[in-house]
Coordinates of C-alpha atoms in Angstrom, one line a residue:
X2 CA 91.4 98.3 89.3
X3 CA 93.4 101.0 87.8
X4 CA 96.7 100.8 86.9
X5 CA 100.1 102.7 87.2
X6 CA 103.6 102.1 86.1
X7 CA 106.0 101.8 87.7
X8 CA 109.4 101.8 85.1
X9 CA 108.4 99.8 82.5
X10 CA 105.9 96.8 84.2
X11 CA 102.0 98.1 84.0
X12 CA 100.3 96.7 87.3
X13 CA 97.3 97.1 89.6
X14 CA 97.4 100.7 91.0
X15 CA 97.4 98.6 95.0
X16 CA 100.1 96.8 95.9
X17 CA 100.6 94.4 98.6
X18 CA 103.8 95.1 101.2
X19 CA 105.4 92.2 102.4
X20 CA 106.1 93.1 106.0
X21 CA 104.0 92.8 108.3
X22 CA 103.9 88.8 107.4
X23 CA 106.8 88.5 108.8
X24 CA 108.1 91.2 110.5
X25 CA 107.3 94.9 113.2
X26 CA 104.1 94.9 114.5
X27 CA 104.9 91.8 117.0
X28 CA 103.8 88.3 117.0
X29 CA 104.5 87.5 112.7
X30 CA 101.1 85.2 112.2
X31 CA 102.0 82.0 110.9
X32 CA 103.5 80.8 108.1
X33 CA 100.1 79.4 106.6
X34 CA 98.0 82.6 107.8
X35 CA 101.4 84.4 105.6
X36 CA 100.8 82.3 102.5
X37 CA 97.3 82.7 102.5
X38 CA 97.5 86.3 102.5
X39 CA 100.1 86.0 99.4
X40 CA 97.4 84.0 97.4
X41 CA 94.8 85.5 98.1
X42 CA 96.6 88.9 96.9
X43 CA 96.9 87.2 93.7
X44 CA 93.2 85.9 93.3
X45 CA 92.6 88.7 94.1
X46 CA 95.0 90.6 90.6
X47 CA 98.1 92.1 92.8
X48 CA 100.8 92.3 91.2
X49 CA 103.2 94.0 92.9
X50 CA 105.4 92.6 96.7
X51 CA 106.9 94.3 98.0
X52 CA 109.8 92.1 100.8
X53 CA 113.3 93.7 101.6
X54 CA 115.7 91.8 103.4
X55 CA 115.1 92.7 107.1
X56 CA 111.5 92.5 107.1
X57 CA 112.0 89.1 110.3
X58 CA 115.1 88.6 108.9
X59 CA 114.7 87.2 105.5
X60 CA 111.7 84.8 106.9
X61 CA 109.7 87.3 105.0
X62 CA 111.5 86.8 101.9
X63 CA 111.6 82.8 102.6
X64 CA 107.7 82.6 102.3
X65 CA 107.5 85.0 99.5
X66 CA 109.9 83.0 96.9
X67 CA 108.1 79.2 98.8
X68 CA 104.9 80.6 97.7
X69 CA 105.6 83.3 94.6
X70 CA 107.7 80.5 92.8
X71 CA 105.4 79.4 90.6
X72 CA 104.2 82.4 89.7
X73 CA 107.7 84.2 89.0
X74 CA 106.7 85.6 85.5
X75 CA 103.5 87.3 86.3
X76 CA 104.9 89.1 90.0
X77 CA 106.7 92.4 89.9
X78 CA 109.1 91.5 92.3
X79 CA 110.4 93.9 94.2
X80 CA 112.8 93.4 97.6
X81 CA 115.4 96.0 99.4
X82 CA 118.8 96.4 100.5
X83 CA 121.5 97.6 102.4
X84 CA 119.4 96.9 105.7
X85 CA 119.9 93.8 106.5
X86 CA 120.6 91.7 109.7
X87 CA 124.8 90.9 110.9
X88 CA 124.7 88.2 113.7
X89 CA 127.5 89.5 116.1
X90 CA 130.6 87.8 118.0
X91 CA 127.3 86.7 120.6
X92 CA 125.1 85.4 118.7
X93 CA 122.7 87.6 117.8
X94 CA 122.2 89.3 114.9
X95 CA 120.3 93.0 114.3
X96 CA 119.6 95.5 111.8
X97 CA 122.8 96.7 110.3
X98 CA 122.8 99.8 107.9
X99 CA 125.8 98.8 105.5
X100 CA 126.2 100.9 102.3
X101 CA 128.9 100.1 100.9
X102 CA 129.4 98.1 97.7
X103 CA 130.3 94.5 99.1
X104 CA 127.6 94.0 101.3
X105 CA 124.6 95.6 98.5
X106 CA 126.7 92.8 96.5
X107 CA 127.2 90.2 99.5
X108 CA 122.6 91.4 100.5
X109 CA 121.5 90.6 96.9
X110 CA 123.1 87.3 96.8
X111 CA 121.2 87.0 100.1
X112 CA 117.6 87.9 98.5
X113 CA 117.8 86.1 95.3
X114 CA 118.2 82.4 97.8
X115 CA 115.7 82.9 99.7
X116 CA 112.6 84.6 96.9
X117 CA 114.5 81.3 94.6
X118 CA 114.8 83.3 91.4
X119 CA 117.4 84.6 89.8
X120 CA 116.5 88.3 89.1
X121 CA 115.3 90.8 91.2
X122 CA 112.7 93.5 89.8
X123 CA 112.7 96.8 91.3
X124 CA 115.7 95.7 93.6
X125 CA 116.0 99.5 96.6
X126 CA 118.3 100.4 98.6
X127 CA 116.5 100.2 102.8
X128 CA 118.9 103.1 104.1
X129 CA 121.0 105.3 102.4
X130 CA 124.8 104.3 104.1
X131 CA 125.3 108.7 105.6
X132 CA 128.7 106.4 105.8
X133 CA 129.2 106.1 101.7
X134 CA 128.1 108.7 98.5
X135 CA 125.3 107.4 97.5
X136 CA 126.6 107.6 94.5
X137 CA 129.1 104.9 95.6
X138 CA 125.7 102.7 96.6
X139 CA 124.0 103.5 93.2
X140 CA 126.9 102.7 91.4
X141 CA 126.8 99.1 92.7
X142 CA 123.4 98.8 92.5
X143 CA 123.8 99.6 89.0
X144 CA 126.0 96.5 89.0
X145 CA 123.7 94.7 89.2
X146 CA 121.8 96.1 86.2
X147 CA 124.4 95.1 84.6
X148 CA 125.2 91.1 86.0
X149 CA 121.5 90.1 85.6
X150 CA 120.3 90.2 88.9
X151 CA 118.1 93.3 88.9
X152 CA 116.2 94.5 86.4
X153 CA 115.7 98.3 88.4
X154 CA 117.1 100.5 90.9
X155 CA 114.6 102.4 93.8
X156 CA 115.4 103.7 97.1
X157 CA 114.0 104.6 99.9
X158 CA 113.3 106.8 102.8
X159 CA 116.0 109.4 100.6
X160 CA 115.1 113.4 100.0
X161 CA 114.6 114.6 96.6
X162 CA 118.8 115.5 96.7
X163 CA 119.6 112.4 97.5
X164 CA 117.3 110.9 94.6
X165 CA 118.8 113.2 92.0
X166 CA 122.8 112.5 92.9
X167 CA 121.6 108.4 92.7
X168 CA 119.4 109.6 89.7
X169 CA 122.2 111.0 87.6
X170 CA 124.4 107.5 88.2
X171 CA 121.8 104.8 87.1
X172 CA 118.5 105.4 86.9
X173 CA 115.9 105.5 90.0
X174 CA 113.0 103.9 88.7
X175 CA 111.0 103.7 91.7
X176 CA 111.3 105.9 95.2
X177 CA 109.8 103.9 98.8
X178 CA 108.4 106.2 100.7
X179 CA 106.4 107.1 104.1
X180 CA 103.5 108.8 102.6
X181 CA 99.6 109.4 103.8
X182 CA 97.1 111.4 105.5
X183 CA 99.3 111.3 108.7
X184 CA 102.8 112.0 106.9
X185 CA 102.8 114.6 104.2
X186 CA 106.9 115.0 103.9
X187 CA 106.9 113.7 100.7
X188 CA 104.7 116.5 99.4
X189 CA 107.9 119.3 101.0
X190 CA 109.6 118.3 97.8
X191 CA 110.4 114.0 97.8
X192 CA 106.8 114.2 95.3
X193 CA 108.0 116.9 92.8
X194 CA 111.8 115.5 92.4
X195 CA 109.9 111.9 91.3
X196 CA 107.3 113.3 88.9
X197 CA 110.4 115.4 86.9
X198 CA 112.2 112.4 86.8
X199 CA 109.5 109.5 85.9
X200 CA 110.9 107.6 89.8
X201 CA 107.8 106.1 90.6
X202 CA 106.7 107.4 94.0
X203 CA 106.0 103.9 96.2
X204 CA 103.9 104.6 99.3
X205 CA 104.5 101.9 102.6
X206 CA 102.4 102.5 104.9
X207 CA 98.9 104.6 103.4
X208 CA 96.9 103.5 106.4
X209 CA 99.6 105.7 109.4
X210 CA 100.5 101.9 110.7
X211 CA 97.2 100.9 111.3
X212 CA 96.2 104.4 112.7
X213 CA 94.0 105.0 109.8
X214 CA 91.7 101.5 109.9
X215 CA 90.1 102.3 113.1
X216 CA 91.6 99.7 115.0
X217 CA 93.8 100.3 117.5
X218 CA 92.0 102.5 120.4
X219 CA 94.4 101.3 123.2
X220 CA 98.2 101.3 122.8
X221 CA 99.2 100.0 125.9
X222 CA 98.2 97.3 124.1
X223 CA 100.2 96.8 121.9
X224 CA 102.6 93.5 121.6
X225 CA 106.5 94.7 124.0
X226 CA 107.7 93.7 120.0
X227 CA 106.3 95.4 118.0
X228 CA 108.3 98.9 116.6
X229 CA 104.8 101.5 116.9
X230 CA 105.8 101.6 120.4
X231 CA 109.1 103.1 119.5
X232 CA 107.2 105.8 118.0
X233 CA 106.4 109.2 119.2
X234 CA 102.7 109.4 117.9
X235 CA 101.6 106.0 119.5
X236 CA 103.0 107.2 122.7
X237 CA 100.2 108.3 124.7
X238 CA 100.2 111.7 125.6
X239 CA 100.6 111.7 121.5
X240 CA 97.9 109.5 120.1
X241 CA 95.2 110.3 122.8
X242 CA 95.2 113.7 121.3
X243 CA 95.3 111.7 117.2
X244 CA 92.4 109.8 118.5
X245 CA 90.2 112.6 118.4
X246 CA 90.7 113.3 114.8
X247 CA 88.9 109.4 114.3
X248 CA 85.3 110.8 114.7
X249 CA 85.2 113.5 112.0
X250 CA 87.7 111.0 109.8
X251 CA 85.5 108.1 109.8
X252 CA 82.4 110.4 109.7
X253 CA 84.1 111.3 106.5
X254 CA 84.1 107.9 105.9
X255 CA 81.1 107.9 105.9
X256 CA 79.7 110.1 103.2
X257 CA 82.0 108.9 100.5
X258 CA 80.7 105.5 100.8
X259 CA 83.8 103.7 102.3
X260 CA 85.8 102.0 105.6
X261 CA 88.3 104.0 107.2
X262 CA 91.5 102.3 105.9
X263 CA 89.8 102.9 101.6
X264 CA 89.5 106.1 102.3
X265 CA 93.5 106.6 103.0
X266 CA 93.9 104.5 100.2
X267 CA 91.7 105.9 97.9
X268 CA 93.1 109.6 99.4
X269 CA 96.4 108.0 98.0
X270 CA 95.0 107.0 94.2
X271 CA 93.5 110.9 94.1
X272 CA 96.7 113.1 94.9
X273 CA 99.5 111.9 91.1
X274 CA 99.1 109.1 89.0
X275 CA 102.6 108.1 89.6
X276 CA 102.0 107.6 93.7
X277 CA 101.2 103.5 93.7
X278 CA 100.3 102.6 97.1
X279 CA 101.6 99.4 98.7
X280 CA 99.6 98.8 102.4
X281 CA 100.2 95.5 104.2
X282 CA 98.4 93.3 106.2
X283 CA 98.2 89.7 107.8
X284 CA 94.8 89.0 106.8
X285 CA 92.7 88.3 104.0
X286 CA 90.1 90.2 105.1
X287 CA 91.2 93.4 105.3
X288 CA 94.0 92.3 102.2
X289 CA 90.0 92.6 100.4
X290 CA 89.5 95.9 102.3
X291 CA 91.4 97.5 101.1
X292 CA 91.9 96.4 97.3
X293 CA 88.4 97.6 96.9
X294 CA 90.1 101.3 97.6
X295 CA 91.4 101.3 93.7
X296 CA 88.0 102.2 92.3
X297 CA 86.7 104.5 93.9
X298 CA 85.6 108.3 93.6
X299 CA 86.1 111.3 95.6
X300 CA 85.1 115.2 95.2
X301 CA 87.5 117.7 95.2
X302 CA 85.6 119.2 98.2
X303 CA 85.6 116.4 99.8
X304 CA 89.2 115.7 99.3
X305 CA 90.1 119.4 101.2
X306 CA 88.2 118.6 103.7
X307 CA 90.2 115.5 104.7
X308 CA 93.8 117.4 103.9
X309 CA 92.3 120.3 106.7
X310 CA 91.2 117.2 108.6
X311 CA 95.0 115.9 108.7
X312 CA 97.7 117.3 108.5
X313 CA 100.9 117.9 109.4
X314 CA 99.7 120.8 111.8
X315 CA 96.9 118.2 113.5
X316 CA 98.9 116.0 114.1
X317 CA 100.7 115.2 117.1
X318 CA 104.2 114.1 117.7
X319 CA 106.6 112.7 115.1
X320 CA 106.5 109.8 113.0
X321 CA 110.1 107.8 114.4
X322 CA 112.0 108.5 116.9
X323 CA 114.9 111.0 117.6
X324 CA 117.7 107.4 116.5
X325 CA 116.0 106.5 113.1
X326 CA 115.3 110.1 112.2
X327 CA 118.6 110.0 111.8
X328 CA 119.1 106.7 110.7
X329 CA 116.6 108.5 106.7
X330 CA 117.3 111.2 104.6
X331 CA 114.0 111.9 104.3
X332 CA 112.9 116.5 104.3
X333 CA 111.1 117.8 107.5
X334 CA 108.6 120.3 107.8
X335 CA 110.6 122.8 109.7
X336 CA 109.6 122.1 114.0
X337 CA 109.6 118.4 113.2

């Protein structure tokens, strides 16, 4: 597979997003199945693994730490803080955005313990806490670098302006945001800012939360705890309109000689050399399918038709609910 860089690290062009081994899309797979996926990724040559304190309220970091501990020197380990589970007096654990220095220190120390490592290669601010200046949060994270607990810093779901402010305090190695054919917001400004500053753009949800895998035809079958139930694009009316895009999309995949999922990932790799996709999966079969996109070649004509077919004008619905949109800092297209 072709290689990409993230800070000083050279890694295969496709990493593994570990979230859905423990979180987000309904009942997660068993720990045994999660272990199979992680080890299969290692065997296939994946070296970048991305997790977070939020995923499963620590369960994902615990899984990744247990399985990958023996391979720690061979991988680039990434995690995130500033958005984690906090257990209240009622015994219920809730997600809390907290970018205060003391919270970030605590999150990092908890992550190191769960990951069974003494240093995290890339540590992201998972969400910018808008009650705390970004300079203050990045400053606190820079002290984690000074203490040897973290090697490099990242930001997640922030705008170009916020990236620049954070980068002025301490170099930002990576910026992570949703990016796929149906979520094109990074093209407004942040992709260019990353290129200008030498920041790797890590693209999560490259297959549009499963939509571009052609795997979900009836949103009524989604698990009650599946986060897509709160996303407007997966609401029945919007999703019915979005499904109309799939026949043309699948025809382009057939023309390219690949699966729909592979086409989505290959498109990202063709967009710019500083983009590094991190698809997630609970299946070894789908993992192998995703990784095969790393060596695909797409011609300019097909890429143009692909972008014209699925983009911010043809997709129905916002990517996040109103509450979730308030929690991120990414640019939006007019009318979003």
